[in-house]
CSV table of C-alpha atoms in Angstrom, one decimal:
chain,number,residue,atom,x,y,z
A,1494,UNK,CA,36.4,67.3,75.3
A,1495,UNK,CA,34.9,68.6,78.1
A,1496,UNK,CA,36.8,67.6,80.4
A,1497,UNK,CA,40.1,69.4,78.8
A,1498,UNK,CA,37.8,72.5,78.4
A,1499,UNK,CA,37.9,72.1,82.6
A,1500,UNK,CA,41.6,71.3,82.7
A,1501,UNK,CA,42.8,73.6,81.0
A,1502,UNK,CA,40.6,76.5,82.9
A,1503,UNK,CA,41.8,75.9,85.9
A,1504,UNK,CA,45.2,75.1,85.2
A,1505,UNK,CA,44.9,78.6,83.8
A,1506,UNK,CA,43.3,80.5,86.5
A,1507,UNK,CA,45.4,78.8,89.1
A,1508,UNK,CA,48.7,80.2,87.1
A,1509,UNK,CA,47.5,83.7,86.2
A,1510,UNK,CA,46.1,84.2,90.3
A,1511,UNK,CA,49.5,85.2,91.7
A,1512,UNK,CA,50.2,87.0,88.8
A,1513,UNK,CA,47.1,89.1,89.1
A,1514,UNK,CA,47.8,89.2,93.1
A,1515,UNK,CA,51.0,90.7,92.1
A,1516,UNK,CA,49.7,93.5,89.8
A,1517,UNK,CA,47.0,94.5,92.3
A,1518,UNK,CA,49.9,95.0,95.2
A,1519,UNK,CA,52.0,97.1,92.1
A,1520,UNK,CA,49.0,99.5,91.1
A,1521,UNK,CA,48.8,101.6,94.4
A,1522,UNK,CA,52.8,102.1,94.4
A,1523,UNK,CA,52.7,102.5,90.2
A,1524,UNK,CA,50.5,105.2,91.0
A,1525,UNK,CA,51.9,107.0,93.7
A,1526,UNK,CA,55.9,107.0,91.6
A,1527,UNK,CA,53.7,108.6,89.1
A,1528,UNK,CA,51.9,111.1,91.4
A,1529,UNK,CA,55.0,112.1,93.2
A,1530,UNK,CA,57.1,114.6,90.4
A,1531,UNK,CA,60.6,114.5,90.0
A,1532,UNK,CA,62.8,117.2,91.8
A,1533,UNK,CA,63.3,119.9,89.9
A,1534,UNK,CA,67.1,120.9,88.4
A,1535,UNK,CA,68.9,123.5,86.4
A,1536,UNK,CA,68.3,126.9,87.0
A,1537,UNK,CA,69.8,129.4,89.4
A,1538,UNK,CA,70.4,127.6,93.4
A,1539,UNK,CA,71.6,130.1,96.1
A,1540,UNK,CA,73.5,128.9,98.6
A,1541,UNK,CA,74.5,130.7,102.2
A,1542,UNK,CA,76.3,127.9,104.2
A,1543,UNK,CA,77.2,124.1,103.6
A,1544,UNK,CA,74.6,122.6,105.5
A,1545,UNK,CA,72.3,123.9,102.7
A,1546,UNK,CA,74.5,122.9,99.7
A,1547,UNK,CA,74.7,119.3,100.8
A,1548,UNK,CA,70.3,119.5,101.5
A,1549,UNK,CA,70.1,120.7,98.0
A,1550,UNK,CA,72.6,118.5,96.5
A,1551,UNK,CA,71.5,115.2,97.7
A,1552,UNK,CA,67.7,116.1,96.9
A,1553,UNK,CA,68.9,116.9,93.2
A,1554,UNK,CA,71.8,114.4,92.6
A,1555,UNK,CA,71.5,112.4,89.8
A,1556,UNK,CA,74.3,110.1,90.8
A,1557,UNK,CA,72.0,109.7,94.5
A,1558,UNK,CA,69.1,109.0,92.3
A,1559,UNK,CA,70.7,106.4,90.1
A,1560,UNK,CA,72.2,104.8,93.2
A,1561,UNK,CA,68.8,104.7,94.7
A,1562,UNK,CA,67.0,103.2,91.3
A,1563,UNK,CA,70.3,100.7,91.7
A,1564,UNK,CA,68.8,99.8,95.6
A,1565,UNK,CA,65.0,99.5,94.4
A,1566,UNK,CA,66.4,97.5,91.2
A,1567,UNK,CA,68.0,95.1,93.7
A,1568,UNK,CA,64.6,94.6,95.8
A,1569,UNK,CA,62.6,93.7,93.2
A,1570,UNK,CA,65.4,91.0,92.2
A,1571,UNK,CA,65.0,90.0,96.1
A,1572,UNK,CA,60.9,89.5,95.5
A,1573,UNK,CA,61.6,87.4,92.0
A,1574,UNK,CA,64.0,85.3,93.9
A,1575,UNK,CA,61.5,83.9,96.3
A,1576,UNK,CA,59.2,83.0,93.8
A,1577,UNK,CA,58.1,79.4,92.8
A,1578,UNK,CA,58.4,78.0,89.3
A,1579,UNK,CA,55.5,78.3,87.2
A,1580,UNK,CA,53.5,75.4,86.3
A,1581,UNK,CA,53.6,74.0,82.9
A,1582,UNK,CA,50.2,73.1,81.2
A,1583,UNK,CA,50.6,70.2,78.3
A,1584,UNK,CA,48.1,69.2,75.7
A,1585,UNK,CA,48.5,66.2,73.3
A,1586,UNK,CA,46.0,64.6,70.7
A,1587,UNK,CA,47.3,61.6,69.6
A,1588,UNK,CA,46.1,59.1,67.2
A,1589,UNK,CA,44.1,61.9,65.2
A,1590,UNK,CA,43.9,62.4,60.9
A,1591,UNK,CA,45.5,59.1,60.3
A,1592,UNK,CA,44.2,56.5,57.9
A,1593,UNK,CA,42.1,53.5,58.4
A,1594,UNK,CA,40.8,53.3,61.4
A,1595,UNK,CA,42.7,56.5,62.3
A,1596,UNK,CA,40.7,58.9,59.9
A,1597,UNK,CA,39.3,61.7,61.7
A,1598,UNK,CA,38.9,61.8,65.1
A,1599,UNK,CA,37.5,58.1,66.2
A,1600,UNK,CA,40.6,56.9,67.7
A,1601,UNK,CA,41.8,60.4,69.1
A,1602,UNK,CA,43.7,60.1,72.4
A,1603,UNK,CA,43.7,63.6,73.9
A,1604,UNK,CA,46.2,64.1,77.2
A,1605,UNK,CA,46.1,67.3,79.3
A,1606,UNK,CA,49.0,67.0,82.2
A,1607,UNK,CA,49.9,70.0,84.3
A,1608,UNK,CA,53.4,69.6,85.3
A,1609,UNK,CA,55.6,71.1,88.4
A,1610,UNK,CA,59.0,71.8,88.8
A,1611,UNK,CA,60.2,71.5,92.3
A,1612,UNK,CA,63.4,73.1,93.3
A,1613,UNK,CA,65.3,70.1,95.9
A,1614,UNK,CA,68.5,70.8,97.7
A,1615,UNK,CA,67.6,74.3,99.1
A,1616,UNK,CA,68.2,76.4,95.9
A,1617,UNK,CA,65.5,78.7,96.7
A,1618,UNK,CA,66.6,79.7,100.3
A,1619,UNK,CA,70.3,80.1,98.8
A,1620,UNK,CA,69.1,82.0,95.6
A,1621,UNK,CA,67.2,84.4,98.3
A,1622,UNK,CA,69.9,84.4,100.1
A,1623,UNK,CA,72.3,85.7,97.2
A,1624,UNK,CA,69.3,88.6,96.4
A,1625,UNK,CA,69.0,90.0,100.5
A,1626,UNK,CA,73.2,90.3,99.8
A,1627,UNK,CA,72.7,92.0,97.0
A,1628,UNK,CA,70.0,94.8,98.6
A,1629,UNK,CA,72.6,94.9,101.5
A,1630,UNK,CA,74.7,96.0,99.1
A,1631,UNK,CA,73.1,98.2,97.1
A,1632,UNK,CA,71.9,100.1,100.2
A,1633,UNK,CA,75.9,100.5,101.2
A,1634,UNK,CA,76.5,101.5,97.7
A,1635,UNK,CA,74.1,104.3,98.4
A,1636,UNK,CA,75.2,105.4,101.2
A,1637,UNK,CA,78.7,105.7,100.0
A,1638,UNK,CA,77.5,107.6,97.0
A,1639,UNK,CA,75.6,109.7,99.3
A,1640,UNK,CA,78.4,110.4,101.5
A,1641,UNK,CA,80.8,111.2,98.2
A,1642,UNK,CA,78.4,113.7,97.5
A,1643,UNK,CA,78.7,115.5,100.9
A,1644,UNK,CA,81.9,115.0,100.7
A,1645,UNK,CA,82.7,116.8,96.9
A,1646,UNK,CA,79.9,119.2,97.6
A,1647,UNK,CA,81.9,120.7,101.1
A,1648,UNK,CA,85.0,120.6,99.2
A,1649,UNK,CA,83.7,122.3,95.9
A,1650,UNK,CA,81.8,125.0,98.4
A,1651,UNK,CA,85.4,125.6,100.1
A,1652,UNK,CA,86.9,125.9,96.8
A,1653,UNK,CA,84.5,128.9,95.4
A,1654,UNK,CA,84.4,131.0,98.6
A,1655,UNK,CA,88.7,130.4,98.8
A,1656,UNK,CA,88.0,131.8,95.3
A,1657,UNK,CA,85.8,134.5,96.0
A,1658,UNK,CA,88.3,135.6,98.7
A,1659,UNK,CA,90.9,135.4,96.5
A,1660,UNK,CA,89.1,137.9,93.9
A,1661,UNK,CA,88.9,140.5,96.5
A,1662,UNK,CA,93.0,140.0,98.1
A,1663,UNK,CA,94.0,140.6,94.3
A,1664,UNK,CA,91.2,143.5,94.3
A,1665,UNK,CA,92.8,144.9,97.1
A,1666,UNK,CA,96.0,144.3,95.9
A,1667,UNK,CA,95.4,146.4,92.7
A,1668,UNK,CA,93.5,148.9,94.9
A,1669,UNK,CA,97.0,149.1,97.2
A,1670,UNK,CA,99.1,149.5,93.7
A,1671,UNK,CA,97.1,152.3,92.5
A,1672,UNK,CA,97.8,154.2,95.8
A,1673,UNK,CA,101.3,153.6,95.4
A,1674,UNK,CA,101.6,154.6,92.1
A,1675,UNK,CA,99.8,157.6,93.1
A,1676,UNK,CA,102.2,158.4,96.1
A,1677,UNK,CA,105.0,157.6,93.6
A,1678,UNK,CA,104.2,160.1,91.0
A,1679,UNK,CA,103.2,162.7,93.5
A,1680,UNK,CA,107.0,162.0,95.0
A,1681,UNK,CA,108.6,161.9,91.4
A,1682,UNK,CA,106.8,165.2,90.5
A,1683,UNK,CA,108.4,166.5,93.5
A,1684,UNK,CA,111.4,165.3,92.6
A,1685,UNK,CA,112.1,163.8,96.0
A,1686,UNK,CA,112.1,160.4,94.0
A,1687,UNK,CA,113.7,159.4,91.1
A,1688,UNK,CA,111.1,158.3,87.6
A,1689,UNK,CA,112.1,154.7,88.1
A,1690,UNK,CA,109.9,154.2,91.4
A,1691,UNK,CA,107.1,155.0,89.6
A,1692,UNK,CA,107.9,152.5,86.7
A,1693,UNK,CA,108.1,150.1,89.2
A,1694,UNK,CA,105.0,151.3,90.7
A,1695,UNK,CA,103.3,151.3,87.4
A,1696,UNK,CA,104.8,147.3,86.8
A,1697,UNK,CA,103.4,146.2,90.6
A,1698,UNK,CA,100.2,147.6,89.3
A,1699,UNK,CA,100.2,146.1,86.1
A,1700,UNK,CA,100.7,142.7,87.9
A,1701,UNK,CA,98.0,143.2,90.4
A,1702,UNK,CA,96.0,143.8,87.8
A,1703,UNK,CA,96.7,140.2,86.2
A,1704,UNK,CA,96.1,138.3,89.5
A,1705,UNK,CA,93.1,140.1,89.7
A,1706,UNK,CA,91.8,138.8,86.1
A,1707,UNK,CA,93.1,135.4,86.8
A,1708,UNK,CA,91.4,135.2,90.8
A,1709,UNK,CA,88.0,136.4,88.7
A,1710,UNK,CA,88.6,133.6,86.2
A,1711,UNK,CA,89.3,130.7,89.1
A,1712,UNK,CA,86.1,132.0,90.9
A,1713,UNK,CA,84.0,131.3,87.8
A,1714,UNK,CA,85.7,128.0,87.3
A,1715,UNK,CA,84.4,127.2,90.9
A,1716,UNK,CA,81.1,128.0,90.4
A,1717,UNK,CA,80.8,125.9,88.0
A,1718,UNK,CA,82.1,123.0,89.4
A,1719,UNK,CA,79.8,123.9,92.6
A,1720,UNK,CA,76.6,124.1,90.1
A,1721,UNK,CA,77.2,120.9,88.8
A,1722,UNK,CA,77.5,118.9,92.3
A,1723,UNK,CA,73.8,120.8,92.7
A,1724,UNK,CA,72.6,120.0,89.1
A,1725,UNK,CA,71.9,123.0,88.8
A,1726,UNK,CA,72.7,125.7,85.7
A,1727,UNK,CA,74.4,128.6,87.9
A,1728,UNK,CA,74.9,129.3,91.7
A,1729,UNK,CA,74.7,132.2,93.6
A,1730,UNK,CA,76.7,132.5,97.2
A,1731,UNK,CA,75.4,134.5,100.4
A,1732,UNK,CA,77.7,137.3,100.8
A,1733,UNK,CA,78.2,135.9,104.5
A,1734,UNK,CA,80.6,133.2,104.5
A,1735,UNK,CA,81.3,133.4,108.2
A,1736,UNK,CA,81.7,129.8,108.6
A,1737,UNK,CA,84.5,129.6,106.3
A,1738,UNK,CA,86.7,130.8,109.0
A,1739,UNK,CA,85.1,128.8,111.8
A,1740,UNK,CA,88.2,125.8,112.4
A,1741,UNK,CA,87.2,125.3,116.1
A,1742,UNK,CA,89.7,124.0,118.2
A,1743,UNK,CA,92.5,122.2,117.5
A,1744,UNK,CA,92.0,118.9,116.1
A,1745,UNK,CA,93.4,115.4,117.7
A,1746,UNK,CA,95.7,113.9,114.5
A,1747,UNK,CA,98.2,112.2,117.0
A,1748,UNK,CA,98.1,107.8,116.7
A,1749,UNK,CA,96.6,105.7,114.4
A,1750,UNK,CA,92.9,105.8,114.2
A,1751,UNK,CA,91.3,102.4,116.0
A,1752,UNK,CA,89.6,99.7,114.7
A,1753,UNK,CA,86.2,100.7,116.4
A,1754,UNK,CA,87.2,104.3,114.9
A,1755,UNK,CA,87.8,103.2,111.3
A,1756,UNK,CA,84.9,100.4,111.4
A,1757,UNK,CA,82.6,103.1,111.4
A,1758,UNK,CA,83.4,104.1,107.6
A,1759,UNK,CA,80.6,102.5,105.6
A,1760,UNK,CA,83.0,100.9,103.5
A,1761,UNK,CA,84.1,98.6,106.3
A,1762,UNK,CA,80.8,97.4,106.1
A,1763,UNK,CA,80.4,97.7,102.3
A,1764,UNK,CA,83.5,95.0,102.2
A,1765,UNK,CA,81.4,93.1,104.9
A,1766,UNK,CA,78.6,92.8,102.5
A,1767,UNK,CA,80.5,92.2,99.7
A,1768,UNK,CA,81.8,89.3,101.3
A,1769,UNK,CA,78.7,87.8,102.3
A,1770,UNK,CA,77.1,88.3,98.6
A,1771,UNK,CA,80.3,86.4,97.5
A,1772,UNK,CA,79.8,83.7,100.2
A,1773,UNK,CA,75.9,82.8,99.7
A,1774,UNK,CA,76.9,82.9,95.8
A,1775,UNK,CA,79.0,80.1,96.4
A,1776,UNK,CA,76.4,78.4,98.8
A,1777,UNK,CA,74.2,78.9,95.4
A,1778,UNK,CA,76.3,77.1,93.3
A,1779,UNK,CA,76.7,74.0,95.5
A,1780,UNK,CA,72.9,74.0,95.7
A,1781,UNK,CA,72.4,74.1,91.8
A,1782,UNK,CA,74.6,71.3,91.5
A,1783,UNK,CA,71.5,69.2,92.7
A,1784,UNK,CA,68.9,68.4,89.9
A,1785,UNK,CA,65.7,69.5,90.1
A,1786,UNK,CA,62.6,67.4,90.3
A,1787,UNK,CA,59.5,67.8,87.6
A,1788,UNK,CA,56.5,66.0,88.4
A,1789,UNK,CA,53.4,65.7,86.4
A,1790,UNK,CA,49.6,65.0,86.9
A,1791,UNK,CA,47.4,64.4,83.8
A,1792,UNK,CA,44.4,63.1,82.3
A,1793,UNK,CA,44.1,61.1,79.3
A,1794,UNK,CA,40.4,61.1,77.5
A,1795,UNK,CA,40.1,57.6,74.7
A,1796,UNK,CA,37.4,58.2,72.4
A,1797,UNK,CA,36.7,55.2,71.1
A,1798,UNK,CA,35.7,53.7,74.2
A,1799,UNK,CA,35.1,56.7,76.3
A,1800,UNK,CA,37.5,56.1,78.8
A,1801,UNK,CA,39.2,58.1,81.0
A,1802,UNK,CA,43.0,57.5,82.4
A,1803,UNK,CA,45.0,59.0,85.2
A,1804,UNK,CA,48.9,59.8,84.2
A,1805,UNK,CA,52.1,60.2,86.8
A,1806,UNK,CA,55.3,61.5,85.8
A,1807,UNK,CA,58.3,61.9,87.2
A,1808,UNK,CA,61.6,63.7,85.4
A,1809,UNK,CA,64.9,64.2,87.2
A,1810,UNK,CA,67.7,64.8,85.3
A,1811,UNK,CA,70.8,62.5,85.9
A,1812,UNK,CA,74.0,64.4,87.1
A,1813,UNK,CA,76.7,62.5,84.9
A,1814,UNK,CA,78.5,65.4,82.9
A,1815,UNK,CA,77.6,68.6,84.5
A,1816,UNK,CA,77.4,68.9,87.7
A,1817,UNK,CA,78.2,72.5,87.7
A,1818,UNK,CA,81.7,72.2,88.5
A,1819,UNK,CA,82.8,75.1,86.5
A,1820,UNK,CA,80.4,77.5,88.6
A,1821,UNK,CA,81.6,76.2,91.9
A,1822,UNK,CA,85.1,76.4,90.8
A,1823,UNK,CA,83.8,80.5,89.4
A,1824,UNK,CA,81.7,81.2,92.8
A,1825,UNK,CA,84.9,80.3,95.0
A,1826,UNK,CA,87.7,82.3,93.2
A,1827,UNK,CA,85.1,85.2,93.2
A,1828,UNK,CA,85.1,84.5,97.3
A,1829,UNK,CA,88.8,84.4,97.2
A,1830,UNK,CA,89.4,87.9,95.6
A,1831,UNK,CA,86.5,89.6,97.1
A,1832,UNK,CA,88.4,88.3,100.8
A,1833,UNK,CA,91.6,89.4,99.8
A,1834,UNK,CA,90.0,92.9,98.0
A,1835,UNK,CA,88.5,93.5,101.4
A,1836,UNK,CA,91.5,92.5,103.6
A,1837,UNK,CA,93.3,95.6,101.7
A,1838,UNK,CA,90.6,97.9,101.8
A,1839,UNK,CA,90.4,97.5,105.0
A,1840,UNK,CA,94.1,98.5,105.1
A,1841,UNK,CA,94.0,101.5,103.4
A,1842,UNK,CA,90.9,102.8,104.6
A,1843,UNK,CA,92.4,103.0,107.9
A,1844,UNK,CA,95.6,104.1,106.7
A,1845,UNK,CA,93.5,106.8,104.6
A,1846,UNK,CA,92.0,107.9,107.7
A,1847,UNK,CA,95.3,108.5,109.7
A,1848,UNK,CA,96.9,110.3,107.2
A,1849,UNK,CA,93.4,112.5,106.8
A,1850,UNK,CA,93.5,113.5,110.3
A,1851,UNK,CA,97.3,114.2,110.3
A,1852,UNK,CA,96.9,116.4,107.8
A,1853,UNK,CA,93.9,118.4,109.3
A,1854,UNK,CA,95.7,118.8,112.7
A,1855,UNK,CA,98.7,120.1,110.0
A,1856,UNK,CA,96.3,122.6,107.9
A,1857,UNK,CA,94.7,123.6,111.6
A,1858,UNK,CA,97.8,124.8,112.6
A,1859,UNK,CA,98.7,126.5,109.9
A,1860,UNK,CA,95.7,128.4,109.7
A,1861,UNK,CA,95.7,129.2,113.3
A,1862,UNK,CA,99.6,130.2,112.9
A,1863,UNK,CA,98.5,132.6,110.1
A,1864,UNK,CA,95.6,134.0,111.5
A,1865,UNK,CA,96.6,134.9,115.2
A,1866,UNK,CA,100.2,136.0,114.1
A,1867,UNK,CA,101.6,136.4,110.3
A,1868,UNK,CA,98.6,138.3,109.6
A,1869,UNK,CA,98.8,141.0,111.8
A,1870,UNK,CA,102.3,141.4,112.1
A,1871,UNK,CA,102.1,141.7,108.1
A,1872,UNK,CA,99.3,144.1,108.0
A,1873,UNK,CA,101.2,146.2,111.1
A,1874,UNK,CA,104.2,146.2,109.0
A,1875,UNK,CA,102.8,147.4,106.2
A,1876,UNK,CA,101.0,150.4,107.5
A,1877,UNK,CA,104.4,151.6,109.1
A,1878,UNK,CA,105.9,151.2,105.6
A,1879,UNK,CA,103.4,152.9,104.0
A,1880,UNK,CA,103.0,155.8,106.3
A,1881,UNK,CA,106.9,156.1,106.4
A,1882,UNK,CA,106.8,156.1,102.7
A,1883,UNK,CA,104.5,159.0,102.4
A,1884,UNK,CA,106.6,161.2,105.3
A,1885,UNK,CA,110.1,160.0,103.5
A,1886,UNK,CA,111.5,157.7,106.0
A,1887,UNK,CA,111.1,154.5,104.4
A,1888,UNK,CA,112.7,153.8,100.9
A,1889,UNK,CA,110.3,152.7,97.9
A,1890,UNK,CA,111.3,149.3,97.7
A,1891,UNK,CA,110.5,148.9,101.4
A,1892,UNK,CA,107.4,149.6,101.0
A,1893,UNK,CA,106.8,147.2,97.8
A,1894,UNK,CA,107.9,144.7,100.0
A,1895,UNK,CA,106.2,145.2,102.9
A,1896,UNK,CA,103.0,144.9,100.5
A,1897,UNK,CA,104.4,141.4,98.9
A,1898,UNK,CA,104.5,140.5,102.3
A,1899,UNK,CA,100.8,141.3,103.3
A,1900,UNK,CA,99.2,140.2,100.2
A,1901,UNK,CA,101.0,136.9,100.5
A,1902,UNK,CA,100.2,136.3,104.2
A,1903,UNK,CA,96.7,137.4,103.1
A,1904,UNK,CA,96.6,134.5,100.1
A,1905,UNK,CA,98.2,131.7,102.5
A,1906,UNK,CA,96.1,132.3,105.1
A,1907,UNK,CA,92.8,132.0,102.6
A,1908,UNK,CA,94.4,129.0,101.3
A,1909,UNK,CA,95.0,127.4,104.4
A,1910,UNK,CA,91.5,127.9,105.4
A,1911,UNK,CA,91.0,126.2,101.8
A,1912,UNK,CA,92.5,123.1,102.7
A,1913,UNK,CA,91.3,123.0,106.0
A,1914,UNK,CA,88.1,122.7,105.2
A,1915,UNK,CA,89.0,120.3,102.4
A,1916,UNK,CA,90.9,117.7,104.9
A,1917,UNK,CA,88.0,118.1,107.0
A,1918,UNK,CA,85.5,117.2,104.6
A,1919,UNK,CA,88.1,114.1,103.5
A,1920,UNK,CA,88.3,113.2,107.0
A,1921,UNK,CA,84.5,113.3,107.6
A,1922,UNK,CA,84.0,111.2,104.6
A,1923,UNK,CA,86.9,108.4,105.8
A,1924,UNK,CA,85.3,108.8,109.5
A,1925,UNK,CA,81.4,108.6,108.1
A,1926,UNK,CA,80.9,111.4,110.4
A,1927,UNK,CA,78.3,113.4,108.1
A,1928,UNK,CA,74.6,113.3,109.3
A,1929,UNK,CA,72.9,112.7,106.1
A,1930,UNK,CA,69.1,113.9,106.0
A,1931,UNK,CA,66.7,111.8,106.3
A,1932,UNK,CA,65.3,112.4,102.8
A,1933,UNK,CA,67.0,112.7,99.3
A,1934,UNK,CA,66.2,113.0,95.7
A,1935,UNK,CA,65.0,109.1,94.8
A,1936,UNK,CA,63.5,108.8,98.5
A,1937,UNK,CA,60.9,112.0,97.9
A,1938,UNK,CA,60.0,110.6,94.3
């Protein structure tokens, strides 16, 4: 039996050797995941511009750190698809605890083979093939969900300084009303005015009041939203919000975008990938449809006569039922839908990015419009109302209308900054403008 003792060592040394080559490569990088802590979330996040709410949103995403586990999950798959099959060690006594002659061990038979599989007809290179796909993949899925973020996070910033502003035009309102029903009484008192402009005064303030409430409750719902995108528990914005009225010039939303234009979305090239995944899954499949070869070396020990034997195998399966059709058939329809998926993706991606910059260049305008002209003419109006009022050249209800008129050129124009901001950040997205740091939250783990 010595010579199985032998056998069987180094059958077992030579199949646990990559393994332990394997391990030793792991332990450095095993280490350093669990040396490096995770980024902190919850808590209280301030935030003074959007450049900083997208920094501190993609280092504390969840969604960016799944997506990045999703892109290391899909190397290691590469690594396992390149390696060999394992080696099969077989031992057989034959011939052993039998009668007569076969009693006990004087006519054992003992056979130690060592047996390889050996993958023919490329399946390796196409099953590596399938795995660099998928990594492609995975690292466009990334930076999609990377760019969503940005994306949701500018949008969700917009939304709770629009808010903010909003709380202080219905503050201002209410502040406006109380002045007016102060006027009012002073006038009715005087008896220059009759008791019903101050009950109408007393309903305009009643209203502002209500806006007010409901602007204070919007701005809270914002935050929220805001503090999620950040992972964290509450957020707290600069008091200067300076950018939010930045729009630059005016934007270009004339023409279709081109195709050099809308190729630069990532999802251009996320289809791309796709496609190839679905193309060397195919190639796969046609490769599988070739049996493998198994072939065997052993030695077989006799006993009785203390001989020794060399053994040769050979195993190849015969192709007569399946020959993997049915996967073929699979990996080709999957090609056929992911070609026609990406065909009208393409198509509305570029369509989605026309229609994004059209309606920029529309909320540009509109902002512009309110900003340079409704606005002031409003406020101007108002002031010559108001003073008018208080001298008794203007009637009451001019002056309740002069303030409608204000306050709603005041809301229009913060909501048309709103959505211009919002477009923009839906154009960026469509456009993969963004410049993404270099660094998120799975990248500094």
């Amino acid at each position: 039996m010595r010579f199985l003792i032998v056998v069987v060592a180094a059958a077992t040394m030579a199949a646990a050797m990559p393994s332990g080559v394997a391990q030793a490569d792991d332990r450095p990088r095993q280490r350093g995941a669990a040396a490096s802590p995770a980024p902190a979330r919850g808590g209280m996040v301030r935030v003074s511009s959007p450049d900083e709410a997208v920094d501190l949103a993609l280092r504390r995403s969840p969604l960016v750190g799944s997506a990045e586990a999703a892109t290391r999950a899909a190397r290691g798959e590469l690594r396992q698809a390149g390696l060999l099959p394992n080696p099969e060690l077989s031992v057989t006594a034959e011939n052993a605890a039998g009668t007569g002659q076969y009693r006990g061990a004087r006519s054992l038979e003992t056979t130690a083979e060592l047996r390889q599989r050996l993958e023919v007809g490329g399946q390796r290179a196409a099953r590596v093939g399938v795995a660099q796909s998928e990594v492609a993949l995975a690292e466009r899925e990334l930076l999609a969900a990377r760019l969503d973020l940005v994306r949701d996070v500018r949008k969700a910033l917009a939304d709770a300084i629009a808010a903010r502003r909003a709380v202080a035009i219905e503050a201002e309102r209410a502040r406006l009303a109380q002045e007016t029903l102060r006027t009012a009484r002073e006038r009715v008192q005087a008896g220059r005015d009759a008791v019903l402009q101050e009950r109408r005064a007393e309903v305009v303030l009643s209203t502002a009041e209500l806006g007010r409430q409901r602007a204070e409750r919007m701005a809270e719902l914002a935050l929220r939203v805001l503090a999620t995108l950040l992972a964290a528990d509450a957020v707290e914005l600069s008091r200067s919000d300076r950018w939010f009225d930045q729009i630059g010039s005016a934007p270009d939303g004339a023409g279709a975008p081109q195709p050099e234009e809308a190729g630069a979305n990532p999802d251009f090239a996320r289809w791309n990938d796709a496609l190839q995944r679905a193309q060397a899954a195919l190639e796969l499949e046609r490769r599988r449809a070739v049996p493998d070869v198994t072939l065997g070396l052993g030695v077989r020990r006799y006993r009785e006569t203390h001989d020794t034997a060399m053994l040769l195998s050979l195993s190849v399966p015969l192709p007569v039922f399946d020959r993997n059709q049915g996967g073929i058939a699979r990996a080709g329809a999957q090609l056929s839908q992911a070609e026609f998926a990406a065909d009208n993706a393409r198509r509305t991606i570029a369509t989605s990015l026309g229609q994004a910059r059209a309606q920029l260049a529309i909320a540009w305008r509109e902002a512009n419009g309110l900003r340079r002209s409704v606005l002031p003419a409003a406020e101007q109006a108002f002031g010559f109302a108001r003073a008018g009022y208080q001298e008794g050249r203007f009637a009451f209800l001019e002056v309740l209308d002069a303030q409608r008129t204000l306050f709603e050129a005041r809301g229009q124009l913060n909501e048309a900054l709103r959505e211009f901001h919002m477009r923009r950040a839906e154009a960026d997205r469509l456009a993969g403008v963004p410049n993404l740091p270099t660094q998120s939250a799975g990248d500094r783990r």
